[in-house]
Each structure stands twice: as C-alpha cells, then as structure tokens.
Coordinates of C-alpha atoms in Angstrom, one line a residue:
M6 CA 43.8 93.9 164.7
K7 CA 47.5 94.7 165.3
I8 CA 49.6 92.5 167.6
R9 CA 50.1 95.6 169.8
E10 CA 46.3 95.8 170.3
V11 CA 46.0 92.1 171.1
I12 CA 48.7 92.4 173.7
S13 CA 47.3 95.6 175.2
K14 CA 43.9 93.9 175.7
I15 CA 45.2 90.7 177.2
E16 CA 47.6 92.5 179.6
K17 CA 44.5 94.2 181.1
R18 CA 43.5 90.7 182.2
I19 CA 47.0 89.3 183.0
P20 CA 49.3 92.2 183.7
L21 CA 53.0 91.4 183.0
Q22 CA 53.9 93.4 186.1
L23 CA 52.7 90.3 188.1
A24 CA 55.7 88.3 186.7
E25 CA 58.7 87.5 188.9
D26 CA 61.8 89.7 188.5
F27 CA 63.9 86.9 187.1
D28 CA 61.4 86.1 184.3
N29 CA 61.5 87.1 180.7
V30 CA 57.9 87.8 179.7
G31 CA 56.2 89.8 177.0
L32 CA 56.8 90.0 173.2
L33 CA 60.1 88.1 172.6
C34 CA 60.3 88.5 168.9
G35 CA 58.1 89.9 166.1
S36 CA 56.7 93.3 165.1
W37 CA 54.2 95.1 167.3
D38 CA 52.5 96.6 164.3
R39 CA 51.8 93.5 162.2
D40 CA 48.1 92.5 161.6
V41 CA 47.2 89.3 163.5
S42 CA 46.1 86.5 161.2
G43 CA 45.7 83.9 164.0
I44 CA 46.9 83.0 167.4
L45 CA 48.4 79.7 168.5
I46 CA 48.4 79.0 172.3
C47 CA 51.1 76.6 173.5
H48 CA 53.2 75.6 176.5
D49 CA 56.7 75.9 174.8
A50 CA 57.3 77.7 171.6
L51 CA 59.7 75.1 170.1
E52 CA 60.5 74.7 166.4
N53 CA 57.8 72.1 165.8
V54 CA 55.3 74.6 167.3
V55 CA 56.5 77.4 165.1
D56 CA 56.0 74.9 162.1
E57 CA 52.4 74.3 163.4
A58 CA 51.7 78.1 163.6
I59 CA 52.9 78.5 160.0
H60 CA 50.7 75.6 158.8
K61 CA 47.7 77.1 160.7
N62 CA 48.4 80.6 159.4
C63 CA 48.9 81.9 162.9
N64 CA 51.4 84.7 163.1
L65 CA 51.3 85.2 166.9
I66 CA 52.3 82.4 169.2
V67 CA 51.3 82.8 172.9
C68 CA 53.5 80.5 175.0
F69 CA 53.5 79.9 178.7
H70 CA 57.3 79.3 179.0
P71 CA 59.5 82.0 177.4
I72 CA 61.6 80.3 174.6
I73 CA 64.2 83.1 175.2
F74 CA 64.9 83.0 179.0
S75 CA 68.5 84.1 179.2
G76 CA 70.4 86.4 176.9
L77 CA 71.2 85.4 173.3
K78 CA 74.6 86.4 172.0
S79 CA 74.1 85.0 168.5
L80 CA 71.5 83.6 166.3
T81 CA 73.0 80.8 164.3
G82 CA 70.7 77.8 164.9
K83 CA 73.1 76.0 167.2
N84 CA 70.5 75.0 169.7
Y85 CA 66.8 74.4 170.1
V86 CA 66.2 78.0 171.3
E87 CA 67.9 79.6 168.3
K88 CA 66.3 77.3 165.8
A89 CA 62.8 78.2 167.0
V90 CA 63.5 81.9 167.1
I91 CA 65.2 82.0 163.7
K92 CA 62.2 80.1 162.1
A93 CA 59.8 82.5 163.8
I94 CA 61.6 85.6 162.6
E95 CA 62.1 84.3 159.0
N96 CA 58.3 83.5 158.8
K97 CA 57.2 86.7 160.5
V98 CA 55.7 84.8 163.4
A99 CA 55.7 86.8 166.7
I100 CA 56.2 85.0 170.0
Y101 CA 54.7 86.3 173.3
A102 CA 55.4 84.7 176.7
I103 CA 53.2 85.0 179.8
H104 CA 54.9 82.6 182.4
T105 CA 55.0 83.8 186.0
A106 CA 52.5 86.6 185.3
F107 CA 50.0 83.8 185.0
D108 CA 51.6 81.9 187.9
N109 CA 50.9 84.9 190.2
D110 CA 47.4 85.4 188.9
F111 CA 44.6 84.3 191.4
F112 CA 42.8 82.6 188.6
G113 CA 46.0 81.4 186.8
V114 CA 48.1 78.2 186.8
N115 CA 47.5 77.1 190.3
A116 CA 43.8 77.7 190.2
G117 CA 43.7 75.4 187.3
I118 CA 45.4 72.6 189.3
C119 CA 43.0 73.2 192.3
Q120 CA 40.0 73.1 190.0
Q121 CA 41.2 69.7 188.6
L122 CA 41.5 68.4 192.1
G123 CA 38.1 69.8 193.2
L124 CA 39.5 71.8 196.1
K125 CA 37.4 74.5 197.9
N126 CA 38.2 77.6 200.0
L127 CA 41.1 78.5 197.8
K128 CA 43.9 80.8 199.1
I129 CA 47.2 82.0 197.7
L130 CA 50.1 79.9 199.2
Q131 CA 52.8 82.6 199.0
P132 CA 51.1 86.0 198.8
K133 CA 52.9 89.0 197.4
K134 CA 54.5 91.3 200.0
N135 CA 55.4 95.0 199.6
D136 CA 53.0 95.1 196.7
L137 CA 50.3 97.5 197.9
K138 CA 50.2 101.3 198.2
Q139 CA 47.8 103.8 199.5
L140 CA 47.0 107.2 198.0
T141 CA 45.5 110.0 200.0
V142 CA 44.4 113.1 198.0
F143 CA 42.6 116.3 199.1
V144 CA 39.9 117.5 196.7
P145 CA 37.3 120.3 196.8
K146 CA 34.0 118.7 197.8
E147 CA 32.2 119.4 194.5
Y148 CA 35.0 117.5 192.6
S149 CA 35.2 114.4 194.9
E150 CA 33.0 112.1 192.8
K151 CA 34.9 113.1 189.6
V152 CA 38.3 112.3 191.1
R153 CA 37.0 109.1 192.7
E154 CA 35.7 107.8 189.4
A155 CA 39.0 108.6 187.7
L156 CA 40.9 106.7 190.4
F157 CA 38.6 103.7 190.0
A158 CA 38.9 103.7 186.2
A159 CA 42.7 103.7 186.6
G160 CA 42.6 100.5 188.7
A161 CA 42.7 102.0 192.3
G162 CA 40.3 100.8 195.0
S163 CA 40.4 97.1 194.2
I164 CA 40.7 94.9 197.2
G165 CA 40.3 91.1 196.5
F166 CA 36.9 90.5 195.0
Y167 CA 35.7 94.0 195.6
D168 CA 36.4 97.2 193.6
E169 CA 35.6 100.9 193.8
C170 CA 36.7 100.8 197.4
S171 CA 37.6 104.2 199.0
F172 CA 37.3 106.2 202.2
T173 CA 36.4 109.8 202.4
V174 CA 36.7 112.3 205.3
N175 CA 35.4 115.9 205.0
G176 CA 37.4 118.8 206.4
N177 CA 38.7 122.3 205.9
G178 CA 41.9 122.9 203.9
T179 CA 44.0 126.1 203.7
F180 CA 46.4 127.5 201.1
R181 CA 47.7 130.8 200.0
P182 CA 48.5 131.4 196.3
K183 CA 51.8 133.0 195.8
E184 CA 53.1 135.1 192.9
G185 CA 53.2 133.1 189.7
S186 CA 50.3 130.8 190.7
D187 CA 47.0 130.4 188.8
P188 CA 44.7 129.3 191.6
F189 CA 41.4 127.4 191.0
S190 CA 39.9 129.6 193.7
G191 CA 41.1 132.5 195.8
Q192 CA 43.6 135.3 195.2
Q193 CA 47.3 135.6 195.3
G194 CA 48.6 136.6 198.7
I195 CA 45.4 135.8 200.5
R196 CA 44.9 132.6 202.5
E197 CA 42.0 130.6 201.2
N198 CA 39.8 128.3 203.3
A199 CA 38.3 125.4 201.3
D200 CA 35.7 122.8 202.0
E201 CA 37.7 119.6 201.0
D202 CA 37.3 115.9 201.1
M203 CA 40.3 113.6 201.9
I204 CA 40.0 110.5 199.7
S205 CA 42.0 107.4 200.3
V206 CA 42.3 104.4 198.0
I207 CA 44.6 101.3 197.9
F208 CA 46.3 100.0 194.7
E209 CA 48.9 97.6 193.5
G210 CA 52.3 99.3 193.2
Y211 CA 52.7 98.7 189.5
K212 CA 49.6 100.9 188.9
Q213 CA 51.1 104.0 190.5
G214 CA 51.9 105.9 187.3
Q215 CA 48.4 105.5 185.8
V216 CA 46.7 106.1 189.1
V217 CA 48.5 109.4 189.8
A218 CA 48.0 110.6 186.2
A219 CA 44.3 109.9 186.4
M220 CA 44.0 111.7 189.7
K221 CA 45.8 114.8 188.4
S222 CA 43.8 114.8 185.2
A223 CA 40.5 114.9 187.1
H224 CA 41.6 117.3 189.9
P225 CA 40.9 121.0 189.4
Y226 CA 43.8 122.3 191.4
E227 CA 47.1 123.5 189.8
E228 CA 49.0 121.8 192.6
V229 CA 47.4 118.6 193.8
A230 CA 48.1 117.9 197.5
H231 CA 48.5 114.1 197.9
Q232 CA 50.5 111.4 199.6
I233 CA 51.5 107.9 198.6
Y234 CA 52.4 105.3 201.3
S235 CA 53.9 101.9 200.9
L236 CA 51.9 99.4 202.9
D237 CA 53.0 96.4 205.0
N238 CA 49.8 94.7 204.1
T239 CA 50.2 91.5 202.2
N240 CA 48.3 91.1 198.9
H241 CA 46.4 87.9 199.6
Y242 CA 45.0 87.7 196.0
T243 CA 48.3 87.7 194.1
G244 CA 51.3 85.3 194.5
L245 CA 52.7 81.9 193.9
G246 CA 51.0 78.7 194.7
M247 CA 47.6 78.0 196.2
Y248 CA 46.0 75.7 198.7
G249 CA 42.5 74.5 199.4
D250 CA 40.4 71.8 201.1
F251 CA 38.7 68.6 199.9
Q252 CA 35.0 68.4 200.9
E253 CA 35.9 65.1 202.6
P254 CA 39.3 63.8 203.6
M255 CA 40.8 60.8 201.9
D256 CA 43.4 58.1 202.7
E257 CA 47.0 58.8 201.5
V258 CA 47.0 55.9 199.1
V259 CA 43.6 56.8 197.8
F260 CA 44.8 60.4 197.4
L261 CA 47.8 59.3 195.3
K262 CA 45.6 57.2 193.1
F263 CA 43.2 60.0 192.7
V264 CA 46.0 62.5 191.7
K265 CA 47.5 59.9 189.3
E266 CA 44.1 59.5 187.6
K267 CA 43.2 63.3 187.5
F268 CA 46.6 64.3 186.0
N269 CA 47.0 61.2 183.8
L270 CA 50.4 60.4 185.5
Q271 CA 52.7 57.4 185.0
V272 CA 54.5 58.0 188.3
I273 CA 54.5 60.2 191.4
R274 CA 57.6 60.7 193.5
H275 CA 56.6 61.4 197.1
S276 CA 57.9 61.6 200.6
D277 CA 57.1 59.2 203.4
F278 CA 53.4 58.7 204.4
T279 CA 52.5 60.6 207.5
G280 CA 49.6 58.4 208.6
K281 CA 47.1 61.3 208.3
N282 CA 44.2 61.6 205.9
I283 CA 44.5 64.2 203.2
K284 CA 42.2 67.2 203.7
R285 CA 44.2 70.3 202.8
V286 CA 46.3 70.3 199.7
G287 CA 48.9 72.9 198.6
V288 CA 49.9 73.2 194.9
L289 CA 52.5 75.1 193.0
G290 CA 52.9 74.5 189.2
G291 CA 56.3 74.0 187.8
S292 CA 59.4 74.0 190.0
G293 CA 57.8 74.5 193.4
A294 CA 60.2 73.2 196.1
S295 CA 60.4 76.8 197.4
G296 CA 56.8 76.5 198.6
I297 CA 57.3 73.5 200.8
R298 CA 57.7 75.4 204.0
S299 CA 54.8 77.7 203.2
A300 CA 52.6 74.6 202.6
I301 CA 53.6 73.2 206.0
S302 CA 52.9 76.5 207.7
K303 CA 49.4 76.5 206.1
K304 CA 48.9 73.0 207.7
C305 CA 48.6 71.3 204.3
D306 CA 48.4 67.5 204.5
A307 CA 49.9 67.1 201.0
Y308 CA 51.8 69.4 198.5
L309 CA 51.8 68.9 194.7
T310 CA 54.5 70.4 192.6
G311 CA 57.4 69.5 190.3
D312 CA 61.3 69.4 190.1
V313 CA 61.7 68.4 193.8
K314 CA 65.3 67.5 194.6
Y315 CA 66.5 64.7 196.9
H316 CA 67.1 66.8 199.9
D317 CA 63.9 68.7 199.5
F318 CA 61.9 65.6 200.4
F319 CA 63.5 65.6 203.9
L320 CA 61.7 69.0 204.5
A321 CA 58.4 67.1 204.9
E322 CA 59.6 65.8 208.4
S323 CA 56.4 63.7 208.7
K324 CA 54.2 66.9 208.8
M325 CA 53.1 66.7 205.2
M326 CA 53.4 64.5 202.1
I327 CA 55.4 66.1 199.3
C328 CA 54.4 64.9 195.9
D329 CA 56.5 65.5 192.8
I330 CA 54.1 65.0 189.9
G331 CA 56.4 66.5 187.2
H332 CA 57.1 70.0 185.9
F333 CA 55.1 69.8 182.7
E334 CA 52.4 67.6 184.3
S335 CA 51.7 70.2 187.0
E336 CA 51.3 72.9 184.4
Q337 CA 49.4 70.8 181.8
F338 CA 46.1 72.7 182.1
V339 CA 47.7 76.1 181.3
T340 CA 47.2 75.9 177.5
Q341 CA 43.5 75.2 177.9
Q342 CA 43.2 78.1 180.5
L343 CA 44.9 80.6 178.1
F344 CA 42.9 79.3 175.2
E345 CA 39.6 80.0 177.0
I346 CA 40.8 83.5 178.1
F347 CA 41.9 84.5 174.6
S348 CA 38.8 83.0 173.0
Q349 CA 36.6 85.2 175.3
K350 CA 38.6 88.3 174.4
F351 CA 39.0 87.9 170.7
S352 CA 36.4 86.7 168.1
T353 CA 37.6 88.3 164.9
F354 CA 40.4 85.8 164.2
A355 CA 41.2 82.1 164.8
I356 CA 42.5 81.0 168.2
S357 CA 44.1 77.6 168.2
K358 CA 45.6 75.2 170.8
S359 CA 48.9 73.6 169.9
I360 CA 48.7 69.8 169.5
E361 CA 52.5 69.4 169.3
K362 CA 54.4 67.5 172.1
T363 CA 56.8 69.8 173.9
N364 CA 57.4 68.0 177.2
P365 CA 61.0 66.9 177.1
V366 CA 60.6 64.3 179.9
N367 CA 59.8 60.7 179.0
Y368 CA 59.2 57.7 181.3
F369 CA 60.2 54.1 180.8
I370 CA 57.8 51.9 182.8

C-alpha cells in the first residue's frame, strides 16, 4: 500500500479539515507514492524517534505534534527540528502530523482524557461555530432517491450520532428551455411543469465540494437548481475540549489525588480550593487556558489542562478549580488512541507505538 492510500484512508476517519487554521498538519516530508513498510505512532517526531522508525523498518511516522510547525528557511541541522527532518529525508522516512484535527474530533484527544477519568454525559467544551451548511436541491420525483443516496455517500446528512438525515417536500416546478439547451424533459420555448421534490440536507462546510459534485453527478437535469446556506447552528460534535460528570461527586483533595494517580503525575498546579465537591469536570489537552471561561460557563467544578500561566489562575474566581497537569501529561493517551485507530484500519503491515521519551519537561522532587 502506498503512503497516499494510507493517508487517504485515515483522513476519512480523522479529516484534516478539522484542524485549527494556525496548525501545520498532514504529510510534512516524504513521498506520497512510496510503498509503506511499517508505521510508527508517536507523540513528537524527534531525531530519536526517527532512529527508532529506521530500526523497526517503519518508513511512515505518524506524530501528534507536527515537528515542522513554522516555516523552515534552511535545513542544516542547527536545531532539533532540522536534525529530525534531515534524518527522515536521508532515510526515506515520511512524517505525517495529525495534531488539532484529532483535538477537534469528538472521539479524539479529550475523549481519551474523559475516558481515563471515567466521566459520563460527554459534551464538547468549545463547539465549532460557522461550521455547518444546508443544501436544498430540486429533483424530479423519480430521481429523488438516487440523489439522496449520492448526497449521503458524499457525507451530507450527518447530524451528531445520526446519518442519512434529510427532509423532502413535494411540489410543482416550472422551467422553459431556451435555445442552446438540451432539456431532460420538455421542448425549447415551451414552459414545462414538473413534479419535483425539494430535498434538504445539512453538512460540514469542508465537505461542500464533494457534496455538490455528488449531487450534480446523480441529478438528471442539465442545470441543477439548488441553494447552499451557511447556518448559525453550532456544531456540537466537533470542537476543542470536552466536559462530563462523575457518577458521584468527590471532595477536592480526593479529586486531586485521583487525578494524580490516573495520570501518573508527580505534581499538579492548581488554583484555590472552592469548597465545593467535584462533580462536573472540563478538560482540554495541551495548552488549554483558552477554555477556562468556557468551562466556567458550563458550570464545571474543575478544569484539567496544561500550560496555564500565572494570571490565568486568577480567572477561576472561586467558581472552579483550575488544574494544570502538564502539556504532555494531558495528551499522554494520544499515542495509544492513534495506535488503536491505525491497527483497526490496516492489517497488511506492522503498526508500532514509539517507546522513546519525547516529553522535554522534567521534575525535580
């Protein structure tokens, strides 16, 4: 199987269009058309990880964090990024990054954190806005099912945990073919009355090209009457962070001890105790101070994330306990999650998890 085929298959599960605009996801180096000998899943594609891939005969590294994040003006090996990239290129090892595409996935990074904590009733903390569109198309009644099936196959009509969602209204459409037309029915110069269905479906904005192409391919008309609307609806199944509830509330100190054990932590930085039991918990893997206000608005009792700055802790204002468990520590389950996804998708070559240490933060206790 070619690298191109592997990527195409995995992006149907984790579309890169879910990634944040600032991110640098996708194939960072390597040839699309090289046969895959093995895949190594890792957190950071550092030089020691590239060495591991070479040793394990894996010529595709799938990393969470992109090793190339900002532009490279030269490749001379002067820093850790260039050293890793040079070694990968010299040894024909491709590097593919997934990062915030998996952060925004409902079953991605933050779902892994919530699963580790045992939270229930999971919801997205910061849902995507301006993400949904609606397509309305007018179809001769006898072609309605064909067009509907094409729209569904292209990814339209998915709403949360439901798919093949549509709404159809029957009516009478009119049109008059003009000179130069090649009408499906009727004659030039004569107004035609047609029994038509109006089909409506919702889809994520990034699917627009494929949805429209599928619609036109299945539609019998020379000119397809349709409209596309941008919706104000929030996409509650895609976005950063997540929150959920414990089955039973627990004391704040007990909660911190519980988190420390579950995440194998040496230290937790946290804001003042609020005096409340912890029932609802918000999480955002990585640098998640941007989600503090959202967590408060969702009435979370505690919020777990990493890279919280001094002044960010003041935002708690006794409404919620903010817990900085560390950037890497909050994302530590990603490698296993990706390993399971890739293992399910591919069985014809080896899938390995990196055993190399890539967390740059150490603690002196």
